[in-house]
Amino acid sequence: MSEPLYRPANVGLTTFALSLATFMQVLDLSIANVSLPTIAGDTGSTVTQATWVITSFTVANAIALPLTGFLAKRFGEVRLFVLATLLFSITSAMCGFAASMGMLVAFRALQGAVAGPMYPITQALLLSIYPTEKRPQALALIAMVTVVAPIAGPVLGGWITENYTWRWIFFINVPIGIFASFMVWLQMHKRPETTQRPRIDYVGLITLILGVGSLQILLDKGNQLNWFGSDFIVVLAIIAAIALTVFVIWELTDREPIVDLKLFRHRNFAAGTVVLVLAYAAFFALNLIVPLWVQTQLGYTSEWAGLAAAPVGILPVLLTFFVGRYGGRFDLRILASLSFLAMGVVSFYRADFNSMVSFGDIAWSQFWQGLGVALFFMPVLTILLSDLETREIASGSGVATFLRTVAGSFAASITTYVWDRGAAVQHAVLGDHITVYSPTTRAAMRQLTQVTGSTQGAEAVLNQVVTAQGFMVSTIDLFWVLGWLFIALIGVMWFAKPPFIAKASATAAGGH
């Protein structure tokens, strides 16, 4: 039996507190990235060692995410949110006080673990306090937070590290987390909830930890360790493959699985999750490759790269209210299709870039990509949750968010590898055209020799030019591939079938 709609005394304050906690948690995925060199220097470590500050958080977070449904049944959704948020504040303080790199990595792992349920539980709680007709607005709000927080993270982290100390990127979470957890408890502690003491699925839990942990470390460290040229990566791949295979088979056949994979029997959940995973991976790849390209090849500083990328958040912020309020009047598959069309067209537009592209053109393309982002999350999230029962929403949101997180890791590793590999191939292709028999090459060498004062200097400059153009061609190829991926997702989206009003929504509205 579905739970009735619960209306806290102050819906606006409850929504703000829930959104603030989620913003804080999503922000922490990226806020430490730009501070790694400073953290390394302060703790007497190398930058390579400091990358475990990111890896430990993402690994623990990815393991905890799919456990959300199990934990929600055990503690109740409100208690789980409050407990996770308070623990997030405590572990954030521990990170700030860390005296060594080892301590910081361990505390970041704890922080990532307790952060796992926060986003999916926020989704479930937001849906529970809004009537059917306003639930798209709640999902649009959480979607805006998901987009804006990763953009703000590096900018805020860099500013805090430069003007204060890196420790404050963790300390700022403490008052925010305490405020959010206190307000949600104050407003929602009387919400009726039925808790259970489900049997702990030890086989599922152990294989989940081994499989997801190995996979995340593999994806985070693959490029750095030369992928399967490293014995460490090979071992991780074997462990991940065996553990995840056992995990999937066991969870599909166990009576009380710790992660309910049977949720994929719902057509809209399956179609929506596939679209969410692939579209987010493509979006993540774009958000990675554009700043990386402008910094390494166009000479932008991290600050200017952030400014060039930032316009992607403008339209989502401006349009969130309208998409949430009026989006439900349209077929949500149409809105999602318009989103993918917009992001696909912007990718094709970027495919015309060259190494002389202006800051304005890059920022403008980011701005229009924001239109696709504004129309993406709310329709897709509404569709994938639409045929779940109330009791399945927390679990479904956790599974979908987990797969989206893993997709981001895959996108980061694969995009970086393909980009570097493509540039190397293009360097070889372009280099074949530079020979002593070419009049153009001889003329360029004469001019560069006069400028640099030596033949070696001229050859070095010419090699730099070829390298830059190789990366340019590789970047353009990626834009084309990602553009066509967005277009292909339009067809996948139409496997979902209306109505897109959640069963939980309809029952709650009727019972209120």
XYZ file of C-alpha atoms in Angstrom:
512
model
C 0.000 0.000 0.000
C 1.419 3.385 -0.998
C 2.076 6.030 1.605
C -0.164 9.137 1.540
C 1.166 12.523 0.518
C 2.907 14.178 3.487
C 2.795 17.972 3.748
C 5.303 19.512 6.184
C 4.389 22.765 7.919
C 6.655 24.741 5.602
C 7.079 23.087 2.197
C 9.338 25.870 0.889
C 11.777 25.625 3.817
C 11.825 21.820 3.562
C 12.531 22.017 -0.167
C 15.323 24.538 0.421
C 16.959 22.373 3.100
C 16.777 19.229 0.960
C 18.180 21.060 -2.084
C 20.944 22.684 -0.016
C 22.121 19.330 1.288
C 22.151 17.872 -2.213
C 24.014 20.909 -3.575
C 26.631 20.473 -0.846
C 27.028 16.757 -1.584
C 27.246 17.117 -5.388
C 29.597 20.088 -4.976
C 32.015 17.882 -3.048
C 32.451 15.637 -6.091
C 34.457 18.400 -7.803
C 35.399 21.069 -5.243
C 38.689 19.397 -4.272
C 39.919 18.834 -7.846
C 41.663 22.177 -8.329
C 43.146 22.069 -4.818
C 45.097 18.821 -5.244
C 48.523 20.456 -5.868
C 48.101 22.613 -2.745
C 46.906 19.655 -0.664
C 49.858 17.579 -1.893
C 52.350 20.280 -0.954
C 50.794 20.862 2.456
C 50.785 17.159 3.367
C 54.217 16.357 1.915
C 52.809 14.164 -0.850
C 52.980 14.030 -4.622
C 50.120 15.177 -6.851
C 49.715 11.559 -7.997
C 49.189 10.468 -4.404
C 46.785 13.367 -3.898
C 44.503 12.062 -6.668
C 43.421 9.371 -4.187
C 41.530 12.193 -2.436
C 39.177 12.097 -5.427
C 39.324 8.352 -6.062
C 38.558 7.321 -2.464
C 35.451 9.512 -2.403
C 34.078 8.319 -5.761
C 34.723 4.626 -4.998
C 32.976 4.723 -1.612
C 30.164 6.858 -3.007
C 29.555 4.472 -5.908
C 29.400 1.468 -3.546
C 26.934 3.181 -1.175
C 24.547 4.518 -3.830
C 22.800 1.260 -4.785
C 22.369 0.424 -1.084
C 19.968 3.342 -0.651
C 16.813 1.221 -0.951
C 18.031 -1.278 1.641
C 19.026 1.484 4.080
C 15.734 3.342 3.557
C 13.776 0.201 4.513
C 15.953 -0.274 7.586
C 15.974 3.277 8.989
C 13.171 5.118 7.165
C 13.736 7.792 4.537
C 13.683 10.833 6.855
C 15.999 9.253 9.421
C 18.343 8.068 6.675
C 18.556 11.561 5.168
C 19.216 13.223 8.540
C 21.732 10.576 9.592
C 23.596 10.675 6.257
C 23.699 14.496 6.235
C 24.959 14.756 9.823
C 27.602 12.092 9.173
C 28.591 13.966 6.015
C 29.162 17.090 8.141
C 31.222 15.136 10.683
C 33.387 13.415 8.052
C 33.854 16.766 6.286
C 35.248 18.217 9.510
C 37.509 15.167 9.831
C 38.817 15.826 6.303
C 39.548 19.434 7.222
C 41.500 18.407 10.320
C 43.438 15.605 8.544
C 47.132 15.798 9.433
C 48.429 13.535 6.648
C 47.531 12.322 3.180
C 46.667 8.872 4.530
C 44.217 10.342 7.025
C 42.648 12.578 4.384
C 42.147 9.690 1.941
C 40.580 7.538 4.677
C 38.251 10.334 5.798
C 37.284 11.105 2.200
C 36.319 7.461 1.743
C 34.072 7.706 4.822
C 32.643 10.963 3.494
C 31.862 9.367 0.124
C 30.197 6.371 1.787
C 27.825 8.414 3.963
C 27.091 10.725 1.007
C 25.834 7.832 -1.134
C 22.158 7.866 -0.058
C 21.817 11.665 0.086
C 20.878 12.390 -3.527
C 18.402 9.520 -4.116
C 16.777 10.023 -0.697
C 16.388 13.730 -1.444
C 14.578 12.797 -4.656
C 12.261 10.427 -2.781
C 11.495 12.967 -0.043
C 10.852 15.774 -2.511
C 8.390 13.603 -4.416
C 6.643 12.696 -1.154
C 5.840 16.300 -0.157
C 4.525 17.516 -3.520
C 1.201 16.618 -5.150
C 1.200 14.993 -8.571
C 0.954 18.186 -10.602
C 3.949 19.814 -8.849
C 6.346 16.881 -8.810
C 7.954 17.881 -12.132
C 8.911 21.204 -10.488
C 10.605 19.324 -7.652
C 12.523 17.140 -10.114
C 13.469 20.194 -12.187
C 14.874 21.847 -9.061
C 16.998 18.846 -8.133
C 18.140 18.643 -11.752
C 19.300 22.268 -11.659
C 21.299 21.529 -8.516
C 22.891 18.544 -10.274
C 24.032 20.773 -13.140
C 25.115 23.904 -11.269
C 27.010 22.280 -8.377
C 29.746 20.572 -10.487
C 30.284 23.872 -12.352
C 30.548 25.875 -9.134
C 32.792 23.291 -7.443
C 36.150 24.014 -9.120
C 35.540 27.797 -9.106
C 34.627 27.870 -5.409
C 37.350 25.392 -4.486
C 40.006 27.434 -6.268
C 38.864 30.682 -4.660
C 38.809 29.226 -1.133
C 42.214 27.565 -1.559
C 43.796 30.741 -2.935
C 42.330 33.141 -0.374
C 42.136 30.978 2.763
C 43.240 27.343 3.053
C 42.196 24.119 1.328
C 40.828 22.895 4.658
C 37.907 25.299 4.353
C 36.578 23.474 1.278
C 35.605 20.795 3.819
C 34.822 22.979 6.838
C 32.112 24.909 4.958
C 30.058 21.708 4.805
C 29.668 21.559 8.584
C 27.196 24.437 9.191
C 25.354 23.679 5.929
C 24.888 20.013 6.799
C 23.769 20.745 10.372
C 21.256 23.347 9.169
C 19.840 21.089 6.427
C 19.497 18.012 8.650
C 17.936 20.016 11.514
C 15.377 21.691 9.232
C 14.371 18.463 7.489
C 13.996 16.669 10.833
C 12.004 19.589 12.280
C 9.644 19.610 9.304
C 9.365 15.890 8.565
C 10.042 13.837 11.718
C 6.309 13.184 12.106
C 6.052 11.716 8.608
C 4.662 8.180 9.009
C 7.166 5.575 7.874
C 7.215 1.811 8.042
C 10.655 0.365 8.684
C 11.762 -3.219 8.258
C 14.687 -5.299 9.394
C 15.513 -6.968 6.070
C 17.904 -9.867 5.980
C 21.386 -8.686 5.100
C 22.407 -10.099 1.738
C 26.083 -10.710 2.539
C 26.922 -12.250 -0.851
C 25.384 -9.270 -2.661
C 27.108 -6.784 -0.341
C 30.570 -8.355 -0.647
C 30.408 -8.761 -4.425
C 29.089 -5.192 -4.751
C 32.001 -3.788 -2.733
C 34.585 -5.875 -4.610
C 33.101 -5.321 -8.070
C 32.247 -1.632 -7.883
C 35.345 -0.757 -5.867
C 37.652 -2.489 -8.357
C 35.831 -0.990 -11.343
C 35.971 2.569 -9.983
C 39.667 2.366 -9.132
C 40.334 0.850 -12.571
C 38.521 3.719 -14.285
C 40.133 6.408 -12.132
C 43.690 5.076 -12.472
C 43.584 3.458 -15.925
C 45.006 6.360 -17.928
C 47.620 7.103 -15.304
C 48.859 3.469 -15.190
C 48.747 2.755 -18.952
C 45.634 0.608 -18.716
C 46.217 -3.100 -19.378
C 49.939 -2.564 -19.586
C 49.768 -2.488 -15.794
C 49.439 -5.707 -13.768
C 47.486 -3.751 -11.145
C 44.835 -2.735 -13.718
C 44.631 -6.298 -15.075
C 44.015 -7.695 -11.588
C 41.358 -5.052 -10.916
C 39.634 -5.887 -14.221
C 39.520 -9.610 -13.380
C 38.165 -8.958 -9.875
C 35.554 -6.509 -11.204
C 34.385 -8.856 -13.971
C 34.006 -11.888 -11.683
C 32.474 -9.990 -8.750
C 29.968 -8.029 -10.840
C 28.902 -11.140 -12.764
C 28.240 -12.994 -9.503
C 26.529 -9.877 -8.095
C 24.061 -9.554 -10.985
C 23.179 -13.268 -11.047
C 22.807 -13.408 -7.260
C 20.693 -10.256 -6.987
C 18.333 -11.402 -9.711
C 17.738 -14.757 -7.998
C 17.890 -13.876 -4.278
C 14.621 -13.546 -2.312
C 15.714 -10.357 -0.506
C 18.447 -8.759 -2.643
C 20.397 -5.869 -1.180
C 20.004 -4.109 -4.555
C 16.709 -4.683 -6.356
C 17.725 -5.245 -9.988
C 14.201 -6.478 -10.725
C 13.245 -2.801 -10.995
C 14.299 -3.077 -14.633
C 11.139 -5.082 -15.282
C 9.418 -1.687 -15.419
C 9.544 -0.482 -19.011
C 9.853 3.237 -18.281
C 12.457 2.722 -15.569
C 14.563 0.614 -17.942
C 14.247 2.999 -20.910
C 14.710 6.099 -18.756
C 17.759 4.708 -16.979
C 19.450 3.707 -20.260
C 18.855 7.216 -21.621
C 20.003 8.857 -18.373
C 23.220 6.825 -18.310
C 24.196 7.357 -21.962
C 23.154 11.019 -22.138
C 24.923 11.852 -18.873
C 28.066 10.076 -20.084
C 28.028 12.158 -23.291
C 27.308 15.358 -21.352
C 30.088 14.525 -18.869
C 32.498 13.877 -21.736
C 31.747 17.284 -23.253
C 32.169 19.023 -19.903
C 35.522 17.280 -19.495
C 36.980 17.692 -22.963
C 36.169 21.386 -23.516
C 38.028 22.737 -20.423
C 40.842 20.213 -20.930
C 41.279 21.228 -24.563
C 41.248 24.998 -23.948
C 43.769 24.681 -21.104
C 46.253 22.289 -22.694
C 46.037 23.437 -26.315
C 44.737 27.006 -26.332
C 46.683 28.225 -23.315
C 43.739 29.158 -21.074
C 44.324 29.374 -17.336
C 42.082 27.272 -15.089
C 40.164 30.439 -14.188
C 39.494 31.373 -17.836
C 38.642 27.765 -18.679
C 36.087 27.848 -15.874
C 34.630 31.102 -17.186
C 34.384 29.655 -20.709
C 32.560 26.568 -19.403
C 30.318 28.349 -16.883
C 27.597 29.614 -19.317
C 26.251 26.040 -19.530
C 24.542 26.697 -16.190
C 22.747 29.923 -17.145
C 19.722 28.551 -19.014
C 19.110 25.669 -16.572
C 18.878 28.206 -13.740
C 16.618 30.560 -15.720
C 14.356 27.867 -17.162
C 14.020 25.482 -14.204
C 10.804 27.060 -12.933
C 9.159 27.056 -16.354
C 10.240 23.523 -17.279
C 9.023 22.233 -13.930
C 5.726 24.095 -13.997
C 4.705 23.727 -17.628
C 6.722 20.695 -18.796
C 4.056 18.278 -17.614
C 1.628 19.715 -20.170
C 3.680 18.182 -22.967
C 4.673 14.653 -23.846
C 7.875 14.331 -21.821
C 9.449 12.291 -24.606
C 9.208 15.383 -26.809
C 10.982 17.552 -24.228
C 13.735 14.959 -23.836
C 14.062 14.666 -27.618
C 14.395 18.460 -27.919
C 17.107 18.294 -25.251
C 19.115 15.703 -27.188
C 18.566 17.583 -30.451
C 19.908 20.793 -28.872
C 22.978 19.093 -27.420
C 23.583 17.218 -30.660
C 23.391 20.408 -32.761
C 25.755 22.207 -30.374
C 28.227 19.307 -30.673
C 28.086 19.554 -34.471
C 28.583 23.321 -34.209
C 31.716 22.738 -32.129
C 32.994 20.355 -34.794
C 33.682 23.477 -36.907
C 36.050 24.893 -34.279
C 39.733 25.403 -35.038
C 42.772 26.348 -32.973
C 41.981 30.048 -33.515
C 38.459 29.815 -32.039
C 37.538 32.773 -29.829
C 36.574 32.760 -26.176
C 33.162 34.104 -27.205
C 32.463 31.180 -29.558
C 33.356 28.647 -26.855
C 31.243 30.403 -24.217
C 28.344 30.801 -26.664
C 28.358 27.084 -27.470
C 28.309 26.332 -23.737
C 25.363 28.695 -23.293
C 23.276 26.902 -25.918
C 24.269 23.515 -24.547
C 22.570 24.741 -21.378
C 19.267 24.704 -23.278
C 19.641 20.965 -23.777
C 20.576 20.496 -20.128
C 17.535 22.513 -18.982
C 15.228 20.176 -20.904
C 17.042 16.959 -20.019
C 16.920 15.997 -16.349
C 13.295 16.705 -15.410
C 11.680 14.740 -18.275
C 14.090 11.810 -18.015
C 13.873 11.561 -14.215
C 10.075 11.795 -14.332
C 9.882 9.061 -16.973
C 12.216 6.625 -15.203
C 10.373 7.025 -11.887
C 6.908 7.011 -13.446
C 6.085 3.304 -13.189
C 7.669 2.652 -9.779
C 5.653 2.132 -6.612
C 6.254 4.488 -3.667
C 8.296 1.827 -1.853
C 10.504 1.428 -4.953
C 11.354 5.108 -5.542
C 14.309 5.365 -3.128
C 15.772 2.102 -4.441
C 15.137 3.039 -8.078
C 16.651 6.489 -7.641
C 19.689 4.941 -5.937
C 20.237 2.407 -8.721
C 19.782 5.015 -11.475
C 22.103 7.493 -9.727
C 24.696 4.751 -9.192
C 24.660 3.824 -12.891
C 24.849 7.514 -13.820
C 27.885 7.930 -11.545
C 29.641 4.913 -13.058
C 28.788 6.269 -16.531
C 30.554 9.504 -15.610
C 33.648 7.544 -14.581
C 33.570 5.542 -17.810
C 33.130 8.747 -19.805
C 36.074 10.439 -18.074
C 38.445 7.521 -18.626
C 37.364 6.619 -22.161
C 37.176 10.228 -23.381
C 40.631 11.084 -22.084
C 42.109 7.899 -23.558
C 40.425 8.320 -26.957
C 41.375 12.002 -27.074
C 45.052 11.328 -26.323
C 45.164 8.286 -28.627
C 43.401 10.134 -31.429
C 45.840 13.031 -31.128
C 48.803 10.645 -31.372
C 47.352 9.008 -34.505
C 46.645 12.382 -36.110
C 50.142 13.581 -35.216
C 51.555 10.626 -37.145
C 49.240 11.262 -40.111
C 50.057 14.973 -40.251
C 53.731 14.281 -39.714
C 53.810 12.140 -42.877
C 53.123 15.284 -44.904
C 56.119 17.124 -43.456
C 59.139 16.096 -45.523
C 62.273 17.747 -46.858
C 60.814 17.263 -50.347
C 57.897 19.602 -49.602
C 58.438 23.252 -50.673
C 55.989 24.343 -47.966
C 57.958 22.507 -45.284
C 61.271 23.970 -46.469
C 59.836 27.488 -46.490
C 58.387 27.050 -42.991
C 61.696 25.689 -41.691
C 63.587 28.680 -43.097
C 61.257 31.138 -41.411
C 61.237 29.269 -38.094
C 65.042 28.942 -38.138
C 65.350 32.720 -38.483
C 62.948 33.224 -35.569
C 64.404 30.595 -33.219
C 68.024 30.923 -34.256
C 68.587 27.208 -34.827
C 67.384 24.235 -36.833
C 66.601 22.337 -33.623
C 64.451 25.214 -32.406
C 62.582 25.315 -35.719
C 61.935 21.566 -35.583
C 60.633 21.870 -31.993
C 58.205 24.648 -32.955
C 57.022 22.711 -36.001
C 56.461 19.631 -33.830
C 54.409 21.719 -31.395
C 52.237 22.953 -34.243
C 51.655 19.404 -35.499
C 50.834 18.236 -31.949
C 48.320 21.061 -31.473
C 46.640 20.292 -34.785
C 46.554 16.587 -33.915
C 44.675 17.403 -30.711
C 42.410 19.736 -32.677
C 41.421 16.979 -35.125
C 40.958 14.506 -32.267
C 38.720 17.016 -30.463
C 36.607 17.549 -33.578
C 36.210 13.786 -34.014
C 34.925 13.516 -30.438
C 32.428 16.330 -31.033
C 31.059 14.462 -34.054
C 30.750 11.149 -32.187
C 29.052 12.734 -29.171
C 26.718 14.711 -31.421
C 25.506 11.556 -33.172
C 25.133 9.790 -29.810
C 22.737 12.512 -28.651
C 20.742 12.170 -31.876
C 20.552 8.377 -31.478
C 19.176 8.778 -27.942
C 16.075 10.458 -29.361
C 15.010 7.060 -30.731
C 15.784 5.262 -27.449
C 13.662 7.748 -25.497
C 10.554 6.723 -27.417
C 10.695 3.185 -26.023
C 9.096 4.686 -22.900
C 5.309 4.678 -22.826
C 2.885 7.141 -21.193
C 1.321 7.880 -18.804
C 4.288 9.469 -17.044
C 2.512 10.038 -13.726
C 4.044 7.799 -11.097
C 1.820 5.154 -9.567
C 2.962 6.519 -6.240
C 1.881 9.989 -7.284
C -1.575 8.911 -8.334
C -2.175 6.899 -5.181
C -0.825 9.630 -2.940
C -2.936 12.261 -4.581
C -6.025 10.102 -4.269
C -5.390 9.353 -0.627
C -4.745 12.909 0.431
